[in-house]
Coordinates of C-alpha atoms in Angstrom, one line a residue:
M3 CA 80.1 237.1 221.4
T4 CA 78.9 233.6 222.5
T5 CA 78.0 230.6 220.4
P6 CA 74.2 230.4 220.3
T7 CA 72.5 227.5 222.0
A8 CA 71.6 224.7 219.6
L9 CA 68.6 222.4 220.0
A10 CA 68.6 218.9 218.4
T11 CA 65.6 218.2 216.2
D12 CA 64.0 215.8 218.7
E13 CA 64.3 218.3 221.5
A14 CA 62.9 221.0 219.3
R15 CA 60.0 218.8 218.3
T16 CA 59.0 218.0 221.9
R17 CA 59.2 221.7 222.8
L18 CA 57.6 223.1 219.6
H19 CA 54.4 224.1 221.3
E20 CA 56.3 226.4 223.7
L21 CA 58.7 227.9 221.2
T22 CA 58.4 230.9 218.9
V23 CA 60.0 229.6 215.7
I24 CA 61.5 232.1 213.3
D25 CA 62.6 230.8 209.9
V26 CA 65.3 233.2 208.5
R27 CA 65.4 231.7 205.0
T28 CA 64.0 233.4 201.9
P29 CA 60.3 233.3 201.3
G30 CA 60.7 230.9 198.5
E31 CA 62.7 228.5 200.6
Y32 CA 60.2 228.9 203.4
A33 CA 57.3 228.0 201.0
G34 CA 59.2 224.8 200.1
G35 CA 58.7 223.5 203.6
H36 CA 59.1 224.8 207.1
L37 CA 58.7 223.7 210.7
P38 CA 55.1 223.8 211.9
G39 CA 54.2 227.2 213.2
A40 CA 57.4 228.9 212.0
L41 CA 57.2 232.5 211.0
N42 CA 59.3 233.7 208.0
I43 CA 61.5 236.6 208.8
P44 CA 64.4 236.5 206.3
L45 CA 67.9 237.1 207.7
D46 CA 68.3 240.5 206.1
Q47 CA 65.0 241.6 207.8
I48 CA 66.0 240.6 211.3
Q49 CA 67.0 244.2 212.3
R50 CA 63.5 245.4 211.4
A51 CA 62.0 242.6 213.5
L52 CA 64.1 243.1 216.6
P53 CA 61.4 244.8 218.7
D54 CA 58.8 242.1 217.9
I55 CA 61.4 239.3 218.5
R56 CA 62.3 240.9 221.9
H57 CA 58.6 241.0 222.8
A58 CA 58.3 237.3 221.9
T59 CA 61.1 236.4 224.3
D60 CA 59.0 237.8 227.1
R61 CA 56.5 235.1 226.4
G62 CA 58.9 232.2 225.9
D63 CA 62.0 230.9 224.1
V64 CA 62.8 231.7 220.5
L65 CA 64.1 229.1 218.1
V66 CA 65.7 230.4 214.9
V67 CA 65.9 228.0 211.9
C68 CA 67.3 228.0 208.3
A69 CA 68.2 225.3 205.8
S70 CA 71.4 223.9 207.5
G71 CA 72.0 226.1 210.5
A72 CA 74.5 228.7 209.2
R73 CA 72.1 231.5 208.6
S74 CA 70.2 230.8 211.9
E75 CA 73.5 230.9 213.8
N76 CA 74.2 234.3 212.2
A77 CA 70.7 235.5 213.1
C78 CA 71.2 234.3 216.7
K79 CA 74.5 236.3 216.9
I80 CA 72.7 239.4 215.6
L81 CA 69.9 238.9 218.2
A82 CA 72.5 238.3 221.0
D83 CA 74.3 241.6 220.0
N84 CA 70.9 243.2 220.6
G85 CA 70.3 241.6 224.0
I86 CA 68.0 238.9 222.7
T87 CA 68.6 235.2 223.6
A88 CA 67.6 232.6 221.0
A89 CA 68.5 229.1 220.1
T90 CA 69.3 227.6 216.7
L91 CA 68.1 224.3 215.3
S92 CA 71.1 221.9 214.8
G93 CA 71.2 221.0 211.1
G94 CA 68.3 223.3 210.2
T95 CA 65.2 222.2 208.3
G96 CA 67.3 219.6 206.4
A97 CA 68.1 217.7 209.6
W98 CA 64.4 218.2 210.7
A99 CA 63.2 216.5 207.6
D100 CA 65.9 213.8 207.6
D101 CA 64.9 212.9 211.1
G102 CA 61.4 212.2 209.8
H103 CA 59.6 215.3 211.2
E104 CA 56.9 217.0 209.2
L105 CA 57.5 220.1 207.2
H106 CA 54.5 222.4 206.5
R107 CA 54.0 224.2 203.2
P108 CA 51.8 227.3 202.8
Q109 CA 48.5 226.8 201.0
G110 CA 48.6 228.0 197.5
A111 CA 52.4 228.0 197.3
S112 CA 52.6 227.0 193.7
R113 CA 56.0 228.4 192.7
V114 CA 59.1 226.5 193.8
T115 CA 62.2 228.6 194.5
W116 CA 65.5 226.8 194.8
G117 CA 67.2 226.8 198.1
M118 CA 69.9 229.4 198.6
E119 CA 72.7 226.9 198.6
R120 CA 71.5 225.6 195.2
Q121 CA 71.2 229.2 193.8
V122 CA 74.8 230.0 195.0
R123 CA 76.1 226.8 193.4
L124 CA 74.4 227.6 190.0
T125 CA 75.6 231.3 190.1
A126 CA 79.2 230.5 191.1
G127 CA 79.5 227.7 188.6
A128 CA 78.0 229.8 185.8
I129 CA 80.4 232.7 186.5
V130 CA 83.4 230.4 186.7
L131 CA 82.5 228.8 183.3
L132 CA 81.9 232.3 181.8
G133 CA 85.3 233.4 183.0
L134 CA 87.0 230.4 181.6
L135 CA 85.1 230.7 178.3
L136 CA 86.0 234.4 178.0
A137 CA 89.6 233.6 178.8
L138 CA 89.7 231.1 175.9
V139 CA 87.8 233.3 173.4
V140 CA 88.7 236.9 174.3
H141 CA 91.7 237.3 176.6
P142 CA 93.5 235.1 179.2
A143 CA 93.0 237.8 181.8
F144 CA 89.3 236.8 182.1
Q145 CA 90.6 233.8 184.2
L146 CA 90.7 236.3 187.0
I147 CA 86.9 236.2 187.2
S148 CA 87.1 232.5 187.9
A149 CA 89.9 233.0 190.4
G150 CA 87.8 235.7 192.2
I151 CA 84.9 233.4 192.5
A152 CA 87.2 230.6 193.8
A153 CA 88.7 233.0 196.4
G154 CA 85.2 234.1 197.4
L155 CA 84.1 230.5 198.0
V156 CA 87.2 229.8 200.1
F157 CA 86.5 232.9 202.1
S158 CA 82.9 231.9 202.5
A159 CA 83.9 228.5 203.9
L160 CA 86.4 229.9 206.3
T161 CA 84.1 232.6 207.7
N162 CA 80.8 230.6 207.5
T163 CA 79.3 233.6 205.6
C164 CA 78.3 234.0 202.0
G165 CA 78.4 237.3 200.2
M166 CA 76.9 235.8 197.1
A167 CA 74.0 234.4 199.1
A168 CA 73.5 237.9 200.6
I169 CA 73.4 239.4 197.1
L170 CA 71.1 236.6 195.7
A171 CA 68.7 237.1 198.6
K172 CA 68.0 240.6 197.3
L173 CA 66.6 239.3 194.0
P174 CA 62.8 239.7 193.7
H175 CA 62.0 236.0 193.8
N176 CA 63.9 235.8 197.2
R177 CA 62.3 238.8 198.8
P178 CA 59.2 238.9 200.9
R179 CA 56.4 241.2 199.8
A180 CA 56.1 244.1 202.3
A181 CA 52.6 243.0 203.2
D182 CA 53.8 239.5 203.9
L183 CA 56.5 240.7 206.3
D184 CA 54.1 243.1 208.0
N185 CA 51.6 240.2 208.5
T186 CA 54.4 238.0 209.9
L187 CA 55.5 240.7 212.4
A188 CA 51.8 241.2 213.4
A189 CA 51.5 237.5 214.0
L190 CA 54.7 237.5 216.0
R191 CA 53.3 240.4 218.2
N192 CA 50.0 238.6 218.7
R193 CA 51.4 235.2 219.8

């Protein structure tokens, strides 16, 4: 398995007109701001979109983006395992915005969903606090809950994956509506 090609934000901006940009964040994160022209195909839906992404590579290069680059790198590896070459955006949409490039927001996007990293921090912190509180009030063995979360966070950092994010991505506010994903795949086919 090879490391995916990474484009710097300035290089991606100059090539944006010739790239098919796929944003693999959750729909809520995407609504909070995305690269101009980016199509939202959440990471857990990449397998479903493989035929359409493969077809897009026949017309030009594909750039996969996320918030910081970790999920897009994972998506590029999935694509590579299926014979599809794609690049990732170094630093993700965070670096894009930090470099002064414009982020687009869908019209009528009124609800703001927290970024996945923020959702993970809240959930992990809440579970750790709950484990410590239960250990004080009920039984010391509840400290194992906090230890389990700590071990999961270490594993997450070492493997550059996040099981908690994968679980949180399945919550209703992080899921695309079926019609939205179908429309996105149709737009990808018609590019």
